Coordinates of N, CA and C in Angstrom, one line a residue:
M1 N 80.0 34.9 94.3 CA 80.6 36.6 93.5 C 80.0 37.3 94.5
Q2 N 79.4 37.4 95.2 CA 79.3 38.5 96.2 C 80.4 38.6 97.2
V3 N 80.8 37.0 97.7 CA 82.4 37.4 98.6 C 83.2 37.9 98.1
V4 N 83.5 37.6 96.2 CA 84.5 37.9 96.1 C 84.4 39.5 95.6
C5 N 83.3 40.3 95.3 CA 83.4 41.7 95.1 C 83.7 42.1 96.9
F6 N 83.0 41.2 97.9 CA 83.2 42.2 99.2 C 84.6 41.7 99.5
L7 N 85.8 40.9 99.1 CA 86.6 41.1 99.3 C 87.4 42.0 98.7
V8 N 87.0 42.2 97.2 CA 87.9 43.6 96.7 C 87.6 44.7 97.1
V9 N 85.7 45.0 97.8 CA 86.0 46.1 98.4 C 86.8 46.1 99.6
V10 N 86.9 45.1 100.3 CA 87.8 45.4 101.6 C 89.5 45.6 101.2
F11 N 89.6 45.0 100.1 CA 91.1 45.2 99.6 C 91.1 46.5 98.9
A12 N 89.9 46.9 98.5 CA 90.5 48.2 97.4 C 90.7 49.8 99.1
G13 N 89.7 49.3 100.4 CA 90.0 50.0 101.0 C 90.9 50.0 101.7
L14 N 91.8 49.1 101.9 CA 92.8 48.9 102.7 C 94.0 49.3 101.6
V15 N 93.9 48.9 100.4 CA 94.8 50.0 99.7 C 95.0 51.5 100.0
M16 N 93.5 51.7 99.9 CA 93.6 53.2 100.4 C 93.7 53.5 101.4
L17 N 93.6 52.9 102.3 CA 94.5 53.5 104.0 C 95.9 53.4 103.5
G18 N 95.9 52.5 102.7 CA 97.9 52.2 102.9 C 98.4 51.7 103.5
V19 N 97.4 49.9 103.9 CA 97.7 48.9 104.0 C 98.7 48.2 103.3
P20 N 100.1 47.7 103.9 CA 100.7 46.7 102.9 C 100.4 45.3 102.3
K21 N 100.5 45.0 101.4 CA 100.1 43.5 100.9 C 100.8 42.6 101.7
H22 N 101.9 42.6 102.0 CA 102.4 41.6 103.0 C 101.7 41.5 104.4
H23 N 100.7 42.1 104.8 CA 100.6 42.3 106.1 C 100.2 41.0 106.4
K24 N 100.0 40.4 107.7 CA 99.8 39.1 108.8 C 99.1 38.5 108.1
G25 N 97.9 39.8 108.1 CA 96.5 39.0 107.8 C 96.0 38.6 106.1
F26 N 96.7 38.8 105.4 CA 97.1 38.8 104.1 C 97.6 37.1 103.7
R27 N 98.9 37.0 104.8 CA 99.4 35.6 104.5 C 98.5 34.7 105.3
R28 N 97.4 35.2 105.9 CA 96.5 33.3 106.9 C 95.5 33.3 105.8
H29 N 95.2 33.7 104.5 CA 94.1 33.5 104.1 C 94.7 33.3 102.8
P30 N 94.6 32.1 102.4 CA 95.6 31.7 100.7 C 94.7 31.6 99.3
G31 N 93.6 32.1 100.0 CA 92.0 32.5 98.4 C 92.7 34.0 98.5
L32 N 92.1 34.5 99.6 CA 92.5 36.2 99.4 C 93.8 36.6 98.9
T33 N 94.8 35.8 99.2 CA 96.8 35.7 98.5 C 96.4 35.6 97.1
A34 N 95.8 34.5 96.8 CA 95.9 34.6 95.5 C 94.9 35.2 94.7
L35 N 93.6 35.5 95.2 CA 92.9 36.6 94.6 C 93.7 38.1 94.0
L36 N 94.9 38.4 95.6 CA 95.5 39.6 95.6 C 96.4 39.5 94.3
K37 N 97.0 38.5 93.7 CA 98.1 37.9 93.1 C 97.6 38.0 91.4
S38 N 96.0 38.2 91.4 CA 95.8 37.8 90.3 C 95.7 39.5 89.4
Q39 N 95.7 39.2 87.8 CA 95.8 40.1 86.8 C 94.5 40.7 87.4
W40 N 93.2 40.2 87.6 CA 92.2 41.2 87.4 C 92.2 42.0 88.6
C41 N 92.8 41.4 89.6 CA 92.8 42.2 91.3 C 94.0 43.4 90.6
K42 N 95.2 43.1 89.7 CA 95.8 43.8 90.1 C 95.6 45.2 89.3
R43 N 94.9 44.8 87.9 CA 94.0 45.9 87.1 C 93.0 46.5 88.0
L44 N 92.2 45.9 88.9 CA 91.4 46.9 89.8 C 92.3 47.7 90.6
R45 N 93.5 47.3 91.1 CA 94.2 48.1 92.3 C 95.0 49.4 91.4
S46 N 94.8 49.2 89.7 CA 95.5 50.4 89.1 C 94.4 51.1 88.7
Q47 N 93.5 50.9 88.6 CA 92.1 51.4 88.2 C 92.1 52.6 89.8
L48 N 91.6 51.8 90.8 CA 91.2 52.5 91.6 C 92.7 53.4 92.2
H49 N 93.5 53.2 92.1 CA 94.9 54.3 92.2 C 95.1 55.5 91.4
Q50 N 94.6 54.8 90.2 CA 94.4 56.1 88.9 C 93.2 57.1 89.2
S51 N 92.3 56.5 89.7 CA 90.8 57.0 90.1 C 90.6 58.4 91.0
H52 N 91.4 57.6 91.8 CA 92.1 58.6 93.3 C 93.0 59.4 93.1
Q53 N 94.2 59.0 92.1 CA 94.5 60.8 91.6 C 94.4 61.5 91.0
T54 N 93.2 61.2 90.0 CA 92.5 61.8 88.9 C 91.6 62.9 90.3
L55 N 90.9 62.2 91.2 CA 90.1 63.1 92.1 C 91.3 63.5 92.8
R56 N 92.4 63.6 93.5 CA 92.7 64.5 94.1 C 93.4 65.7 93.7
R57 N 93.9 65.2 91.8 CA 94.3 66.3 91.0 C 93.4 67.0 90.8
S58 N 92.4 66.7 90.3 CA 91.0 67.7 90.1 C 90.6 68.8 91.2
H59 N 90.7 67.8 92.7 CA 90.1 68.9 94.3 C 91.5 69.8 94.0
K60 N 92.8 69.7 93.6 CA 93.9 70.6 93.7 C 93.3 71.9 93.2
C61 N 93.5 71.5 91.4 CA 92.8 72.7 90.6 C 92.0 73.2 91.0
S62 N 90.8 72.3 91.4 CA 89.5 73.7 91.6 C 89.5 74.7 93.0
Q63 N 90.7 74.0 94.0 CA 91.3 74.8 94.8 C 91.9 75.8 94.1
V64 N 92.6 75.8 93.7 CA 93.7 76.9 92.7 C 93.0 77.5 91.9
F65 N 91.9 77.2 91.5 CA 91.0 78.4 90.5 C 90.2 78.8 91.5
L66 N 89.7 78.2 92.3 CA 88.6 78.9 93.6 C 89.2 80.3 93.8
R67 N 90.5 80.1 94.8 CA 91.7 80.8 95.2 C 91.8 82.3 94.5
S68 N 92.2 81.6 93.1 CA 93.0 82.9 91.8 C 92.1 83.3 91.7
R69 N 90.1 83.0 91.4 CA 89.4 83.7 91.6 C 89.1 84.8 92.4
L70 N 89.3 84.4 94.0 CA 88.9 84.6 94.9 C 89.7 86.1 94.9
R71 N 90.7 86.0 94.8 CA 92.3 87.0 94.9 C 91.9 88.2 93.8
Q72 N 91.2 87.6 92.7 CA 91.4 89.0 91.6 C 89.8 89.6 91.8
E73 N 89.2 89.1 92.3 CA 88.0 89.7 92.9 C 87.8 90.7 93.7
D74 N 88.2 90.3 94.6 CA 88.5 90.9 96.4 C 89.4 91.8 95.7
T75 N 89.3 93.0 97.0 CA 90.2 94.1 96.7 C 90.3 94.8 98.2
P76 N 91.5 95.3 98.3 CA 91.7 96.1 99.8 C 90.4 97.4 100.1
P77 N 90.5 97.3 101.3 CA 89.8 98.8 101.4 C 90.3 99.9 101.0
R78 N 89.5 100.8 100.7 CA 90.0 102.3 100.4 C 88.9 103.3 100.9
I79 N 89.3 104.2 101.0 CA 88.4 105.4 101.6 C 88.1 106.6 100.7
V80 N 86.9 106.2 100.3 CA 86.5 107.2 98.8 C 85.5 108.5 99.6
E81 N 85.4 108.4 100.6 CA 84.7 109.5 101.3 C 85.4 110.0 102.6
H82 N 86.3 111.3 103.0 CA 87.1 111.8 104.0 C 86.3 112.3 104.7
P83 N 86.4 112.2 106.2 CA 85.3 113.4 107.2 C 86.0 114.6 106.9
S84 N 85.2 115.8 107.1 CA 85.5 116.8 107.2 C 85.6 117.5 108.7
D85 N 86.5 118.8 109.0 CA 86.3 119.2 109.9 C 84.9 119.4 110.6
L86 N 84.7 119.8 111.9 CA 83.3 120.2 111.8 C 83.1 121.2 113.4
I87 N 82.1 122.1 113.6 CA 82.6 122.9 114.4 C 81.1 122.8 114.4
V88 N 80.3 122.4 115.9 CA 79.4 122.2 116.1 C 79.1 123.0 117.6
S89 N 77.4 123.4 117.9 CA 77.2 123.7 118.9 C 76.5 123.1 120.0
K90 N 77.4 123.2 121.4 CA 76.5 121.6 121.8 C 74.7 121.7 122.0
G91 N 75.0 120.4 122.1 CA 73.3 119.6 121.8 C 72.9 119.9 120.7
E92 N 73.9 120.0 119.6 CA 73.3 119.8 118.3 C 73.2 118.7 117.8
P93 N 73.5 117.9 117.0 CA 73.6 116.6 116.1 C 74.6 117.3 115.2
A94 N 75.4 115.9 114.8 CA 76.2 116.3 113.7 C 77.0 115.0 113.5
T95 N 77.6 114.8 111.9 CA 77.6 113.9 111.2 C 79.2 113.7 110.7
L96 N 79.9 112.7 111.4 CA 81.5 112.5 110.9 C 81.3 111.8 109.8
N97 N 81.4 112.3 108.4 CA 81.2 111.2 107.0 C 82.6 110.7 106.9
C98 N 82.0 109.3 106.2 CA 83.2 108.6 106.1 C 82.4 107.1 104.9
K99 N 82.9 106.9 104.1 CA 82.5 106.2 103.0 C 83.5 105.4 102.5
A100 N 83.8 103.8 102.6 CA 85.1 103.1 102.0 C 84.3 102.0 101.3
E101 N 85.0 101.7 100.1 CA 84.9 100.5 99.6 C 86.0 99.7 99.3
G102 N 85.7 98.2 98.9 CA 86.7 97.4 98.7 C 85.9 96.2 98.5
R103 N 86.6 94.9 98.5 CA 85.6 93.5 98.2 C 86.4 92.9 99.3
P104 N 85.6 91.8 100.2 CA 84.5 92.0 100.7 C 84.3 93.0 101.0
S105 N 83.0 93.3 101.7 CA 83.0 94.7 101.9 C 83.5 95.3 103.3
P106 N 84.2 96.3 103.4 CA 84.8 96.5 104.8 C 84.2 97.4 105.9
T107 N 84.8 96.9 107.1 CA 83.6 97.3 108.4 C 84.5 98.4 108.8
V108 N 84.1 99.5 108.9 CA 84.6 101.0 109.5 C 84.0 101.1 111.1
E109 N 85.4 101.7 111.7 CA 85.5 101.9 112.7 C 85.8 103.3 113.2
W110 N 85.8 103.5 114.2 CA 85.9 105.2 114.2 C 86.7 105.1 115.5
Y111 N 87.8 106.1 115.6 CA 88.7 107.0 116.9 C 89.2 108.0 116.6
K112 N 88.8 108.2 118.3 CA 88.8 109.3 118.8 C 89.8 109.9 119.7
D113 N 91.3 110.3 119.0 CA 92.5 110.7 119.8 C 93.1 109.6 120.1
G114 N 92.8 108.7 118.5 CA 93.4 107.1 119.3 C 92.9 106.1 119.5
E115 N 91.6 106.1 120.4 CA 90.9 105.2 121.1 C 89.7 105.5 120.3
R116 N 89.7 104.1 120.4 CA 88.0 103.6 119.5 C 86.8 104.3 120.2
V117 N 85.8 104.5 119.4 CA 84.5 105.2 119.7 C 83.8 104.3 119.9
E118 N 83.0 104.5 121.2 CA 81.7 103.5 121.1 C 80.3 104.2 121.0
T119 N 80.0 102.5 120.0 CA 78.7 103.4 119.4 C 77.7 102.6 119.3
D120 N 76.3 102.8 119.3 CA 75.2 102.2 119.2 C 74.9 100.8 119.5
R121 N 76.1 100.2 118.3 CA 76.5 98.5 118.1 C 77.3 98.1 119.6
D122 N 78.0 98.8 120.0 CA 78.5 98.4 121.7 C 77.7 98.8 122.7
N123 N 76.7 99.9 122.9 CA 75.9 100.2 123.7 C 75.2 101.0 123.3
P124 N 73.9 100.1 123.7 CA 72.8 100.8 123.3 C 72.2 102.3 123.9
R125 N 73.0 102.4 124.5 CA 72.7 104.1 125.3 C 73.4 105.3 124.8
S126 N 74.9 104.5 124.3 CA 75.4 105.2 123.2 C 74.5 106.8 122.1
Q127 N 75.0 108.2 122.8 CA 74.5 108.9 121.7 C 75.6 109.0 120.3
R128 N 75.6 108.2 119.8 CA 76.9 107.8 118.8 C 76.4 106.8 118.0
M129 N 76.4 107.2 116.8 CA 75.9 105.9 116.0 C 76.5 105.8 114.7
L130 N 76.9 104.2 114.1 CA 77.3 104.1 113.2 C 76.7 104.1 111.9
L131 N 76.5 105.0 111.2 CA 75.5 104.7 110.2 C 75.9 103.5 109.5
P132 N 75.0 103.5 108.0 CA 75.2 101.9 107.1 C 76.5 102.1 106.3
S133 N 76.5 103.6 105.9 CA 77.6 104.2 104.7 C 78.7 104.2 105.6
G134 N 79.3 103.7 106.8 CA 80.4 104.2 107.7 C 80.5 105.3 108.6
S135 N 79.6 106.5 108.1 CA 79.3 107.9 108.9 C 79.4 107.5 110.4
L136 N 79.9 108.6 111.1 CA 79.6 108.7 112.5 C 78.8 109.7 113.1
F137 N 77.4 109.4 113.4 CA 76.3 110.4 113.7 C 76.1 110.8 115.7
F138 N 76.1 111.9 115.6 CA 76.0 112.1 117.1 C 75.0 112.4 117.2
L139 N 73.7 112.1 118.2 CA 72.5 112.2 118.1 C 72.4 113.8 118.4
R140 N 73.4 113.9 119.8 CA 73.6 115.6 120.0 C 75.0 115.7 120.8
I141 N 75.9 116.7 120.4 CA 77.2 117.0 120.9 C 77.1 117.6 122.7
V142 N 77.9 116.8 122.8 CA 78.3 116.9 124.6 C 79.2 117.3 124.7
H143 N 79.2 118.3 125.8 CA 80.5 119.8 126.0 C 80.2 120.0 127.3
G144 N 80.8 119.8 128.5 CA 80.5 120.5 129.3 C 81.9 121.3 130.0
R145 N 82.1 122.1 131.2 CA 82.8 123.2 131.7 C 84.6 122.1 131.8
R146 N 83.8 121.1 132.6 CA 84.8 119.8 132.7 C 85.6 118.5 132.0
S147 N 84.7 118.8 131.1 CA 84.9 117.3 130.7 C 84.4 117.5 128.8
K148 N 84.7 117.3 127.8 CA 84.9 117.7 127.0 C 84.9 116.4 125.6
P149 N 83.7 115.2 126.2 CA 83.9 114.0 125.5 C 83.8 113.9 123.9
D150 N 83.1 114.7 123.6 CA 83.2 114.6 122.1 C 84.0 115.6 121.1
E151 N 84.4 116.5 121.6 CA 85.6 117.5 121.3 C 86.3 116.3 120.9
G152 N 87.6 116.5 119.5 CA 88.6 115.8 119.6 C 89.1 115.7 118.4
S153 N 90.1 114.9 117.8 CA 90.6 114.3 116.4 C 89.7 113.0 115.9
Y154 N 89.2 112.8 114.9 CA 88.7 111.6 114.8 C 89.6 111.4 113.4
V155 N 89.2 109.4 113.1 CA 89.9 109.2 112.0 C 89.1 108.0 111.9
C156 N 88.3 107.4 110.6 CA 87.4 106.4 110.4 C 89.3 105.0 109.7
V157 N 88.6 103.6 110.5 CA 89.4 102.9 109.5 C 88.7 101.9 109.3
A158 N 88.7 101.4 107.8 CA 88.2 100.3 107.3 C 88.7 99.0 107.2
R159 N 88.5 98.0 107.6 CA 89.1 97.0 107.4 C 88.1 95.6 106.5
N160 N 88.7 94.8 106.1 CA 88.8 93.7 105.6 C 89.9 92.6 105.6
Y161 N 89.8 92.0 105.0 CA 90.8 90.5 105.5 C 92.3 90.5 104.6
L162 N 92.0 92.1 104.0 CA 93.0 92.4 102.4 C 93.8 93.5 103.4
G163 N 93.3 94.0 104.4 CA 93.8 95.0 105.1 C 93.3 96.0 105.3
E164 N 93.9 97.5 105.7 CA 92.8 98.4 106.4 C 93.2 99.3 105.6
A165 N 92.2 100.4 106.1 CA 92.4 101.8 105.4 C 92.1 102.9 106.0
V166 N 93.0 104.2 106.3 CA 92.3 105.3 107.7 C 92.5 106.1 106.6
S167 N 91.1 107.1 107.4 CA 91.0 108.2 106.6 C 91.9 109.6 106.6
H168 N 91.8 110.4 106.6 CA 92.3 111.9 107.4 C 91.8 111.9 108.5
N169 N 92.6 112.7 109.2 CA 91.9 113.1 110.3 C 91.2 114.4 110.2
A170 N 90.3 114.3 111.3 CA 88.9 115.3 110.9 C 88.4 115.7 112.3
S171 N 89.0 117.1 112.8 CA 88.4 117.7 114.2 C 87.2 118.4 114.6
L172 N 86.7 117.9 116.1 CA 85.1 118.3 116.0 C 85.2 119.4 116.9
E173 N 85.1 120.2 116.9 CA 85.2 121.5 118.1 C 83.4 121.7 118.4
V174 N 83.5 122.1 119.5 CA 82.4 123.0 120.1 C 82.3 124.3 120.0
A175 N 81.3 124.9 119.2 CA 80.8 126.4 119.6 C 80.0 126.6 120.7
S176 N 80.4 127.7 121.1 CA 79.3 128.3 122.2 C 78.2 129.4 121.7
K177 N 77.6 129.5 121.7 CA 76.6 130.6 121.3 C 76.8 132.0 121.7
C178 N 76.9 133.1 120.9 CA 78.0 134.1 121.3 C 76.8 135.1 120.4
R179 N 76.5 136.1 121.5 CA 75.6 137.5 121.3 C 75.9 138.4 120.4
T180 N 75.5 138.8 119.1 CA 76.4 139.1 118.5 C 75.4 140.7 118.8
S181 N 76.6 141.6 118.3 CA 75.7 143.2 118.3 C 74.2 143.6 117.5
S182 N 73.6 142.5 117.3 CA 72.2 142.7 116.5 C 71.7 142.3 117.5
G183 N 72.3 141.3 118.1 CA 71.0 140.4 119.0 C 71.3 139.1 118.9
F184 N 71.5 138.3 118.2 CA 71.2 137.2 117.5 C 72.6 136.1 118.6
F185 N 72.1 134.9 118.3 CA 73.0 134.2 119.0 C 73.5 133.3 117.7
L186 N 75.1 133.0 117.5 CA 75.4 132.5 116.3 C 76.4 131.7 117.4
P187 N 76.6 130.6 116.5 CA 77.7 129.1 116.9 C 79.3 129.8 116.5
L188 N 79.7 130.3 117.1 CA 81.0 131.1 117.5 C 81.9 130.0 118.4
R189 N 83.4 130.2 118.3 CA 84.1 130.4 119.2 C 84.1 131.7 120.1
C190 N 84.1 131.7 121.1 CA 84.1 133.0 121.7 C 84.8 133.4 122.5

């Protein structure tokens, strides 16, 4: 009986792999050929085939269900808080706000005048930090006579696998301190 079960298992494996019944190996073994032609074997083969088809259909259905469920729950990113124009004194901290929603949660990147902004995640020595909310924080605004690395037009871009959303432009201007008639220093453009 164990030999018969073994042969049936081998046969089932060959059937599943697609080896035809008329293969050379089957012709050489008359006992196996007789077993393969028996009603019992035909029923087993039919049941194995039906089980295999049922499993394939079940697997396909579960994949379709999961994909449709993911598509219904996932959403492309959208900007819910856009950055605003800022005028900041040299050496002072500043924050350009940006908040995005979507599912899965979008990643946020900032661009200044069309070029990607390097943040602390890219370079630990950077004076710019990407906050968990998506806002861009400047530890201190850098501004010199010849170079103005922080002054410019900024946008934030939120991305997930469904697409991207781009915020409105926000300008960051650096103000110099001017003495007023009363003797106070105010951050104004002089």
